[in-house]
mmCIF file of C-alpha atoms in Angstrom:
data_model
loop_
_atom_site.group_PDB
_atom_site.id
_atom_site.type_symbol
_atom_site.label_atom_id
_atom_site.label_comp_id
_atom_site.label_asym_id
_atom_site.label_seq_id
_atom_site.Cartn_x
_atom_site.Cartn_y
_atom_site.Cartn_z
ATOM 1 C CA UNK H 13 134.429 30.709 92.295
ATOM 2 C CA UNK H 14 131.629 31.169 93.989
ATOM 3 C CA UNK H 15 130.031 28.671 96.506
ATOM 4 C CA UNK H 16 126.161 28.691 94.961
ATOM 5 C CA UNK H 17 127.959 28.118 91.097
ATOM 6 C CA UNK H 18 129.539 25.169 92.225
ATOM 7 C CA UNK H 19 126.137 23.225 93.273
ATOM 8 C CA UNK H 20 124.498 24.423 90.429
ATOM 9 C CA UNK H 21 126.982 22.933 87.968
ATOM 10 C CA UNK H 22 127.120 19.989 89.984
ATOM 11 C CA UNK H 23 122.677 19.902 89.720
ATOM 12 C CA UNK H 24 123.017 20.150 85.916
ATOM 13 C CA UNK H 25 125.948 17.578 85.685
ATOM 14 C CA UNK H 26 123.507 15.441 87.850
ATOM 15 C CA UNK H 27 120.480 15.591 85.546
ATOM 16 C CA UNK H 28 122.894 15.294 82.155
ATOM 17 C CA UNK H 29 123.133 18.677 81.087
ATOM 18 C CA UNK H 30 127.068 20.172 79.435
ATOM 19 C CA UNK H 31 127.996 23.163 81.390
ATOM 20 C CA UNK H 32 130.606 25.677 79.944
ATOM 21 C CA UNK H 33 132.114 27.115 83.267
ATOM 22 C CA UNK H 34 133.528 30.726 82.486
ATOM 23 C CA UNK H 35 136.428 31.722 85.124
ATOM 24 C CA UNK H 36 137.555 34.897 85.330
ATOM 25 C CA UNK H 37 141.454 34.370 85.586
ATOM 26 C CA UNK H 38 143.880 31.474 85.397
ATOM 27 C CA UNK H 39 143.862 30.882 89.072
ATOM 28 C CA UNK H 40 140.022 30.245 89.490
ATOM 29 C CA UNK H 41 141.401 27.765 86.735
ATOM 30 C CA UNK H 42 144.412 26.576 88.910
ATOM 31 C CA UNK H 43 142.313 25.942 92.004
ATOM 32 C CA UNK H 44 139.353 24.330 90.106
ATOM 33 C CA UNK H 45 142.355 21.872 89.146
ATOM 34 C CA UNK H 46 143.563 21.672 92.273
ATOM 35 C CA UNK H 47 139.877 20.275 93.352
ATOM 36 C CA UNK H 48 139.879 17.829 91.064
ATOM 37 C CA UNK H 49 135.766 18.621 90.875
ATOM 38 C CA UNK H 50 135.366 18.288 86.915
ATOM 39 C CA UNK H 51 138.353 16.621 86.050
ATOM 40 C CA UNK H 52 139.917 17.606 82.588
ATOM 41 C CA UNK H 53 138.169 19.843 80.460
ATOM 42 C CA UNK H 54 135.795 18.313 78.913
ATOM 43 C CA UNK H 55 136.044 14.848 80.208
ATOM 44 C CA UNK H 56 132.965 15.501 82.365
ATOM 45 C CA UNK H 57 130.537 17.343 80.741
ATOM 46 C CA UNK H 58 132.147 20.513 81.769
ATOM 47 C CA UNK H 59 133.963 22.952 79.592
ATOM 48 C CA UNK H 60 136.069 25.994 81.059
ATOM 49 C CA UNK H 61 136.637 29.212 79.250
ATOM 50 C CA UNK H 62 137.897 32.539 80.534
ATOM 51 C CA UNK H 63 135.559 35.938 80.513
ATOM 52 C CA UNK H 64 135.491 38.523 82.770
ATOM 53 C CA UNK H 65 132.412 40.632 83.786
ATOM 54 C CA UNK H 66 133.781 43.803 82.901
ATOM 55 C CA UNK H 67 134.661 43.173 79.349
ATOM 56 C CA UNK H 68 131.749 42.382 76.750
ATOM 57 C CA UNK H 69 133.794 40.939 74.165
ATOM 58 C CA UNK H 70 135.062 38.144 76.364
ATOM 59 C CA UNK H 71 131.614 37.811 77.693
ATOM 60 C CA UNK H 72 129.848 36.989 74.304
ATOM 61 C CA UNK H 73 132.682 34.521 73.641
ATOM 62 C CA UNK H 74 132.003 32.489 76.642
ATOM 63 C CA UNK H 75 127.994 32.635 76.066
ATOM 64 C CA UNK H 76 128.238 32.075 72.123
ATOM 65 C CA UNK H 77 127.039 28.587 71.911
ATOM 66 C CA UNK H 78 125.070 28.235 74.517
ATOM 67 C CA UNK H 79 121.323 27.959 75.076
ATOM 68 C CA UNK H 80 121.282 29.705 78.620
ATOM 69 C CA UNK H 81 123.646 31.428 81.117
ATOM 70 C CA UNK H 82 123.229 31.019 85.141
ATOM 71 C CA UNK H 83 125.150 34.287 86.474
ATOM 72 C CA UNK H 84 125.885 33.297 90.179
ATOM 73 C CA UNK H 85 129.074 34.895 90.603
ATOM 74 C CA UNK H 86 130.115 36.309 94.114
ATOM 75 C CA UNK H 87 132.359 39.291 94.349
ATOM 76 C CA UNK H 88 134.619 38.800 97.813
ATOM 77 C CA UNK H 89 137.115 41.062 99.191
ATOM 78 C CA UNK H 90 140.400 40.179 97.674
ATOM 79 C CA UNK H 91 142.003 40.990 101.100
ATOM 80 C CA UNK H 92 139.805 38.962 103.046
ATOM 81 C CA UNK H 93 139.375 40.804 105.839
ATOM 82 C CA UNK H 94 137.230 43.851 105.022
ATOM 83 C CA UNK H 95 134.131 41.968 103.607
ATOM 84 C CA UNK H 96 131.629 42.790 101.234
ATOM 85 C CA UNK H 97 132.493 47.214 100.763
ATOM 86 C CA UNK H 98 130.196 49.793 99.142
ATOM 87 C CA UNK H 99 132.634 49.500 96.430
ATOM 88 C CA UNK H 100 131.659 45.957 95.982
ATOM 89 C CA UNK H 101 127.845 46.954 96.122
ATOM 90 C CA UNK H 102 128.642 49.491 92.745
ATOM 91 C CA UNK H 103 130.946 46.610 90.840
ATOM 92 C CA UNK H 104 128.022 44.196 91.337
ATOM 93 C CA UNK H 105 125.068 46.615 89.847
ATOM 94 C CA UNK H 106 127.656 47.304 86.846
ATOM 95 C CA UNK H 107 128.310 43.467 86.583
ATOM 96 C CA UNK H 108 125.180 43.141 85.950
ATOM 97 C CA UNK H 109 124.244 44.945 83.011
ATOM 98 C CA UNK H 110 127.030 43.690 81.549
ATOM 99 C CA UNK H 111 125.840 39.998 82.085
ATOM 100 C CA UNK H 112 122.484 40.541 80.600
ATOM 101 C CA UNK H 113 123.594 43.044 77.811
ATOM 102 C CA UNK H 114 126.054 40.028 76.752
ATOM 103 C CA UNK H 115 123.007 37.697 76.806
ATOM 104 C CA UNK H 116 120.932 39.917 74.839
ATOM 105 C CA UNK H 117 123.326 40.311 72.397
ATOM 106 C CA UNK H 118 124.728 36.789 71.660
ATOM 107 C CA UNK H 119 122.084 34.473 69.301
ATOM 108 C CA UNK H 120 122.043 31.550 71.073
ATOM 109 C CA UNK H 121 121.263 32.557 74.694
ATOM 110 C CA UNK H 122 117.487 32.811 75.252
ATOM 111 C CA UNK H 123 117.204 32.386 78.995
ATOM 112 C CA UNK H 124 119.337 33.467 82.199
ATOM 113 C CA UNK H 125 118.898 32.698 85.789
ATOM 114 C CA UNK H 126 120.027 35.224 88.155
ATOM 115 C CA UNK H 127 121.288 34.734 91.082
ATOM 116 C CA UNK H 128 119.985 37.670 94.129
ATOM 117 C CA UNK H 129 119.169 37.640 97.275
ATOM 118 C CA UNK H 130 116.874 37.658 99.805
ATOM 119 C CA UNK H 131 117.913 40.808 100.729
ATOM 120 C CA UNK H 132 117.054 42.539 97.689
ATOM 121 C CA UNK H 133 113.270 41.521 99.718
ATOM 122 C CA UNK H 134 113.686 42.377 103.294
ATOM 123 C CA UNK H 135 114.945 46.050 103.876
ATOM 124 C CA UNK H 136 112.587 48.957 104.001
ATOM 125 C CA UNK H 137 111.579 51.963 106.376
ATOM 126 C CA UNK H 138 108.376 52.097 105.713
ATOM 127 C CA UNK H 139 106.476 48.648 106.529
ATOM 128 C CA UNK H 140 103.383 48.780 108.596
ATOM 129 C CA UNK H 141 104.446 48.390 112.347
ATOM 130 C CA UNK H 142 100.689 48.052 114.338
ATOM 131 C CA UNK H 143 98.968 45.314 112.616
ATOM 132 C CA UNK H 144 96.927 42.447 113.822
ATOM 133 C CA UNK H 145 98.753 40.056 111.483
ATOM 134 C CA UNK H 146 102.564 39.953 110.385
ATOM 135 C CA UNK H 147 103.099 41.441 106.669
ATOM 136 C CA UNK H 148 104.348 39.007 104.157
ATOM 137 C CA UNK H 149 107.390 39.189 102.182
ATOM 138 C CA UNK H 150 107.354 37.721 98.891
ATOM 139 C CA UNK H 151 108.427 38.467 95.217
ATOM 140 C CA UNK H 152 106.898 41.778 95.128
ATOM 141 C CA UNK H 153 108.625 43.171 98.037
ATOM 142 C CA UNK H 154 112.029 44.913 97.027
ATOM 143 C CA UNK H 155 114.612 46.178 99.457
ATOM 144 C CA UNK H 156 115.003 50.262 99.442
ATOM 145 C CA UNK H 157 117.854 51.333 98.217
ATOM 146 C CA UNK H 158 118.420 54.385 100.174
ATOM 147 C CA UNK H 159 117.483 52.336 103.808
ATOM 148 C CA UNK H 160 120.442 50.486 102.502
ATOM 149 C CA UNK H 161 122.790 52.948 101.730
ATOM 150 C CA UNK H 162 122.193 54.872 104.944
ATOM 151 C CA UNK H 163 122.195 51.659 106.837
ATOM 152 C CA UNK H 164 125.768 50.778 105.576
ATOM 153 C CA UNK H 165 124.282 47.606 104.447
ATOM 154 C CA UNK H 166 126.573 47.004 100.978
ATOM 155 C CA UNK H 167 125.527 43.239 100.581
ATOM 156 C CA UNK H 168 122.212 44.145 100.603
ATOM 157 C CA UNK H 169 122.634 47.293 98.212
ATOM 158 C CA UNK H 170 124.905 45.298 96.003
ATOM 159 C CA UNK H 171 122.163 42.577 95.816
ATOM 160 C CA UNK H 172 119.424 44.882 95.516
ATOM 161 C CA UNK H 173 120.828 47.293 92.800
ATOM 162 C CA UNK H 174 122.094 44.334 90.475
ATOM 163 C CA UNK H 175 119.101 42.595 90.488
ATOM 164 C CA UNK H 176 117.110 45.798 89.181
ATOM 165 C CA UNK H 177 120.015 46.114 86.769
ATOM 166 C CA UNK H 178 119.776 42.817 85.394
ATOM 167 C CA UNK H 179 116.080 43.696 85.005
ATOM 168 C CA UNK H 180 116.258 47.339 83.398
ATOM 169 C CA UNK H 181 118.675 45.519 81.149
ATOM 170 C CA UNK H 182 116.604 42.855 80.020
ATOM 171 C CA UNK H 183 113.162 44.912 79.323
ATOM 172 C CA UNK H 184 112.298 44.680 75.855
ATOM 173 C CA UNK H 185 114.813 42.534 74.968
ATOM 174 C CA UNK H 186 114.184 38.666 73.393
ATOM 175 C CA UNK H 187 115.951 37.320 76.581
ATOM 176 C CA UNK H 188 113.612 35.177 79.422
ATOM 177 C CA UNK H 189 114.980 36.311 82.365
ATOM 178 C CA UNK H 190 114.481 35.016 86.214
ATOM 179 C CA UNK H 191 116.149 35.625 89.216
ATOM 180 C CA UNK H 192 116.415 33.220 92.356
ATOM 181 C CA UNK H 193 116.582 35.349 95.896
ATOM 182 C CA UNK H 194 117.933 32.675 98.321
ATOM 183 C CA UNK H 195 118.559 33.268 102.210
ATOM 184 C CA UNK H 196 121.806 32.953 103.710
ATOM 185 C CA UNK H 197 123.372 30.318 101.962
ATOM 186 C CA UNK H 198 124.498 27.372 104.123
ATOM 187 C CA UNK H 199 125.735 24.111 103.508
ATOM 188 C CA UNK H 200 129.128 21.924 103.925
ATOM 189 C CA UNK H 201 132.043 23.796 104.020
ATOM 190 C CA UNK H 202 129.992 26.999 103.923
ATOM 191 C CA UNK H 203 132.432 28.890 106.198
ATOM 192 C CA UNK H 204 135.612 27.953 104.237
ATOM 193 C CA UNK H 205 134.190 28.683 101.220
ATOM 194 C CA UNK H 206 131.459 31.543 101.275
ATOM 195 C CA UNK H 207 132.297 32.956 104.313
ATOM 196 C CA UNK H 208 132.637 36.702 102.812
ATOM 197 C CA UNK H 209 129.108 36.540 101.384
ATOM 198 C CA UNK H 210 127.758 34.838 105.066
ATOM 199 C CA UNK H 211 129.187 37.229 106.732
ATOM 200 C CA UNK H 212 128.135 40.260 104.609
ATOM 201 C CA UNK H 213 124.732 38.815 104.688
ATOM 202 C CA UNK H 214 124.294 38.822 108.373
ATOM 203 C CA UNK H 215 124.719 42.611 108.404
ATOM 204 C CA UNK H 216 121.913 43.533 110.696
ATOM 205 C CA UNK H 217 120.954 39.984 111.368
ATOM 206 C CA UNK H 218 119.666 41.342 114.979
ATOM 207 C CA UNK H 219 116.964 43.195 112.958
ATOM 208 C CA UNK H 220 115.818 40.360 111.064
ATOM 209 C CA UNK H 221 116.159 37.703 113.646
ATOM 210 C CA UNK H 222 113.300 39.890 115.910
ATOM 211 C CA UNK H 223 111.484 40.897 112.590
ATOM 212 C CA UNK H 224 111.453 36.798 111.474
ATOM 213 C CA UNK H 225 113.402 37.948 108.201
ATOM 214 C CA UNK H 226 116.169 35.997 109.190
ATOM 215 C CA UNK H 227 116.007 32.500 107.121
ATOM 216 C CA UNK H 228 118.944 30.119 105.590
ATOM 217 C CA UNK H 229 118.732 27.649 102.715
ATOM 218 C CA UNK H 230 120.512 24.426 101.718
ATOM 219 C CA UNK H 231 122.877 24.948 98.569
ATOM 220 C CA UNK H 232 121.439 22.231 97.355
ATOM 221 C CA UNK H 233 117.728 23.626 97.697
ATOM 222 C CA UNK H 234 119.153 26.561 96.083
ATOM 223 C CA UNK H 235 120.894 24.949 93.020
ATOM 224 C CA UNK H 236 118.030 22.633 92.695
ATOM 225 C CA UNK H 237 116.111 25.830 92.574
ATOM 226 C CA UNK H 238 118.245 26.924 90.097
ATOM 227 C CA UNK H 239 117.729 24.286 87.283
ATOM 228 C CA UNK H 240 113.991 23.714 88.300
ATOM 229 C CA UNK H 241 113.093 27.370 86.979
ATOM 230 C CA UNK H 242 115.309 27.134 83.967
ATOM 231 C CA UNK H 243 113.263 24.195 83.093
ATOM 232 C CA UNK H 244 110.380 25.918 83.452
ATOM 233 C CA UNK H 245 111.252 29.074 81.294
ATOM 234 C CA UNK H 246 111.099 26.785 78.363
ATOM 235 C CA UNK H 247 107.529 26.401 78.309
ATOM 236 C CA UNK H 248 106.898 30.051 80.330
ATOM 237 C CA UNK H 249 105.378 28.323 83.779
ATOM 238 C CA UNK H 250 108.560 30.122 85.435
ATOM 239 C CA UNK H 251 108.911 33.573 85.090
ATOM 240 C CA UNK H 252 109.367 36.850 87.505
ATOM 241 C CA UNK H 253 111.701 36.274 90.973
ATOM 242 C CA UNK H 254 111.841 33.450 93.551
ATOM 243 C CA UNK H 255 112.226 33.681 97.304
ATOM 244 C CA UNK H 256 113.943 30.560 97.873
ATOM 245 C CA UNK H 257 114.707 29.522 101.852
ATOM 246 C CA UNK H 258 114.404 26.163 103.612
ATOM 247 C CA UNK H 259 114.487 27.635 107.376
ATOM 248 C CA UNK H 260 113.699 30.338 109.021
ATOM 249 C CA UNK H 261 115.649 31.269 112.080
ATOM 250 C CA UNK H 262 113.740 32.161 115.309
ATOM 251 C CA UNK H 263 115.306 30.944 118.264
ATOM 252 C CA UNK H 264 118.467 33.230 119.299
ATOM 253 C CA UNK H 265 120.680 30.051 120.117
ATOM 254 C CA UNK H 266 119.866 28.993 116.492
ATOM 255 C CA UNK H 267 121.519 32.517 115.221
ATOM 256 C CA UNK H 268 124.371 31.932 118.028
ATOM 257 C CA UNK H 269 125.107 28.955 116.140
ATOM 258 C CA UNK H 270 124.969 29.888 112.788
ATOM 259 C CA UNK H 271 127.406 32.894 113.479
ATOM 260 C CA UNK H 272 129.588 30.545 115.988
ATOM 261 C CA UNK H 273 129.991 28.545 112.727
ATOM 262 C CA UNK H 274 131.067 31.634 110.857
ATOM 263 C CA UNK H 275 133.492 32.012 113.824
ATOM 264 C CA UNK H 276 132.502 35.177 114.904
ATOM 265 C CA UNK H 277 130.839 34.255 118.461
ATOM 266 C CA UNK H 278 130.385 38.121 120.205
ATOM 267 C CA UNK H 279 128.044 39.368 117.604
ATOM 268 C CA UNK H 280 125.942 36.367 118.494
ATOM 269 C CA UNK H 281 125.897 36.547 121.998
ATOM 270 C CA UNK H 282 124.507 40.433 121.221
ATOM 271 C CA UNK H 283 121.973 39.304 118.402
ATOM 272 C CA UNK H 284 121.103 36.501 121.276
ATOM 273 C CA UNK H 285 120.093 39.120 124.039
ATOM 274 C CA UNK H 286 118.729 41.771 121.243
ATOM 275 C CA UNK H 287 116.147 38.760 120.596
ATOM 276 C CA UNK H 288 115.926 37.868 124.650
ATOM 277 C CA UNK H 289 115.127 41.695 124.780
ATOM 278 C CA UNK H 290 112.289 41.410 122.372
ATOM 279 C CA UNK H 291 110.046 39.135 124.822
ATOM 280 C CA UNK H 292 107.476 37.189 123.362
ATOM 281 C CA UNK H 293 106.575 39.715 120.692
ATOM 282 C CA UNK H 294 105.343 38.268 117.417
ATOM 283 C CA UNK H 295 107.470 38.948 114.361
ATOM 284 C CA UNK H 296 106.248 41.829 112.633
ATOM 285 C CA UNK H 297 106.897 39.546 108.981
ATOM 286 C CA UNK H 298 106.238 36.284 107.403
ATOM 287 C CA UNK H 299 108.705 34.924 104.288
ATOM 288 C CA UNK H 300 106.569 33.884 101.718
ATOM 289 C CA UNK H 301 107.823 30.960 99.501
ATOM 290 C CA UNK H 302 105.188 29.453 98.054
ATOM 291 C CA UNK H 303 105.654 30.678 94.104
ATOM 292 C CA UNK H 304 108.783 28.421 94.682
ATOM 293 C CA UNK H 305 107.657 25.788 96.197
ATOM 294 C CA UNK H 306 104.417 25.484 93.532
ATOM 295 C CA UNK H 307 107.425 25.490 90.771
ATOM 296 C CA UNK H 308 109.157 22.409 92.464
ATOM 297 C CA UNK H 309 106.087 20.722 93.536
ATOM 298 C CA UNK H 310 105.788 19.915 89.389
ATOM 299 C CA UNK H 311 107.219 17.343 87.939
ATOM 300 C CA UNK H 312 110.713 17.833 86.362
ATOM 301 C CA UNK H 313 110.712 18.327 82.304
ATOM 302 C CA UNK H 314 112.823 15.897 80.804
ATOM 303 C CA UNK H 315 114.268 17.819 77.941
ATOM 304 C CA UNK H 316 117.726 19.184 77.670
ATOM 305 C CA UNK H 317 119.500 22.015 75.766
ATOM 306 C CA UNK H 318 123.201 21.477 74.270
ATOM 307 C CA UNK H 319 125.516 24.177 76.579
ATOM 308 C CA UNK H 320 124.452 26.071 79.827
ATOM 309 C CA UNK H 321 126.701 28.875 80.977
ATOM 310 C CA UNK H 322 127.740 29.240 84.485
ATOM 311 C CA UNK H 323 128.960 32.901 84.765
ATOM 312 C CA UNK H 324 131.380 33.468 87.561
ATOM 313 C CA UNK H 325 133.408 35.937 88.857
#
């Protein structure tokens, strides 16, 4: 269950909104229990109901009822050891289509938030290198697909290709669609309990920390983030993607600790003297967020559909 799903169910608790929570077997069920987060089904405001990504039918059941569906789900290595694998990157894409094809096709769903990654932004060959100024990233920047493949970075492909998935799936269709692209997701007990996706995501964090693409951001910015743009589809001020970060990371001992955290302390010390290396160069990018931070700036809507959807897997 992933980390980013829990905060946003726990946002739209917060701000009175009934979630239906779809888990994909009995043991996301049996440890959601074992939590004690919800309490019993129903008692909360929270309904569970069991779908899996790779079956439609079971899909449309969960969704049928509800007025929106937030797909955040995380695929992880059921080993937990090899991390995020190319495999991964090709189950996510396909996950995708599925989520949004369900959408499409069940009545009462008219909007989904989706649930990327800044790294679907940040990776391509091709940027300008000698410029007077730094070039800015924002929501019209996509990671290349290819750079990603050859790079071996699979979180980033994954990411990338499911995002333009959900989108290809979603043209033409009566469905409002809109897809959050956070940073490295960080927050209590992020190790413990996203520490596949932190680690995945820090695949070439070197590059990014000398580049200034390296940035984290709150779960709780993120699941705010979350709700804030659903809101906002309802009366079509939110639409498109959103680069959503609190911090970005420029100091190599800030990197040393975030990875120190994720306990793996010699790729830091590297990244650390990568960045030493660098000198006093100016990072070649800037992270734009400000179509994100306009959107929150607002003040909240006060109006509330019946059932929201948290997809998981």
């Amino acid at each position: 269950i992933s980390f980013v799903g829990f905060a946003v169910v726990d946002r739209l608790l917060r701000h009175g909104y009934t979630v239906r929570l779809a888990l994909e077997t009995q043991e996301d069920l049996d440890k959601l229990r074992e939590m004690e987060m919800f309490g019993e089904d129903g008692r909360d405001g929270v309904w569970t109901v069991m779908a899996n990504v790779t079956d439609p039918e079971s899909l449309h059941r969960a969704f049928d009822g509800c007025a929106g569906v937030f797909h955040t789900s995380a695929f992880v290595d059921p080993g937990g050891m090899s991390g995020y694998t190319k495999h991964m990157a090709s189950l996510e894409a396909k996950a995708a289509e599925q989520v949004i094809a369900a959408c499409v096709r069940t009545e009462s769903v008219r909007k989904c938030v989706f649930t990327s990654s800044l790294l679907a932004c940040v990776w391509r060959q091709n940027y300008p290198h000698d410029r007077r100024f730094p070039t800015i990233i924002n929501e019209n920047c996509w990671s290349d697909e290819s750079f990603c493949r050859d790079n071996k970075l699979w979180f980033a492909l994954g990411k990338t290709a499911a995002e333009k998935a959900a989108w290809r799936a979603a043209r033409g269709r009566d469905l409002k669609l809109v897809t959050v692209c956070p940073a490295l997701v960080t927050g209590p007990g992020f190790r413990r309990r996203n520490s596949t996706a932190s680690i995945a995501y820090l695949k070439g964090a070197r590059a990014m920390l000398a580049d200034g693409l390296l940035a984290t951001a709150s779960v709780e910015t993120v699941a705010e983030a979350h709700v804030r743009v659903y809101e906002a589809m309802g009366d079509n001020t939110a639409g498109g993607r959103y680069i959503c970060y609190d911090h970005v990371v420029q100091r190599p001992e800030e990197f040393a600790e975030l990875e120190r955290q994720l306990g793996i302390p010699r790729r830091a010390a590297a990244a650390a003297a990568a960045a030493q290396d660098s000198g006093d160069r100016p990072a070649r990018f800037e992270l734009c967020r400000q179509k994100l931070a306009r959107l929150m700036s607002t003040r909240r809507r006060c109006t509330y559909d019946d059932y929201y959807s948290v997809a998981f897997d």
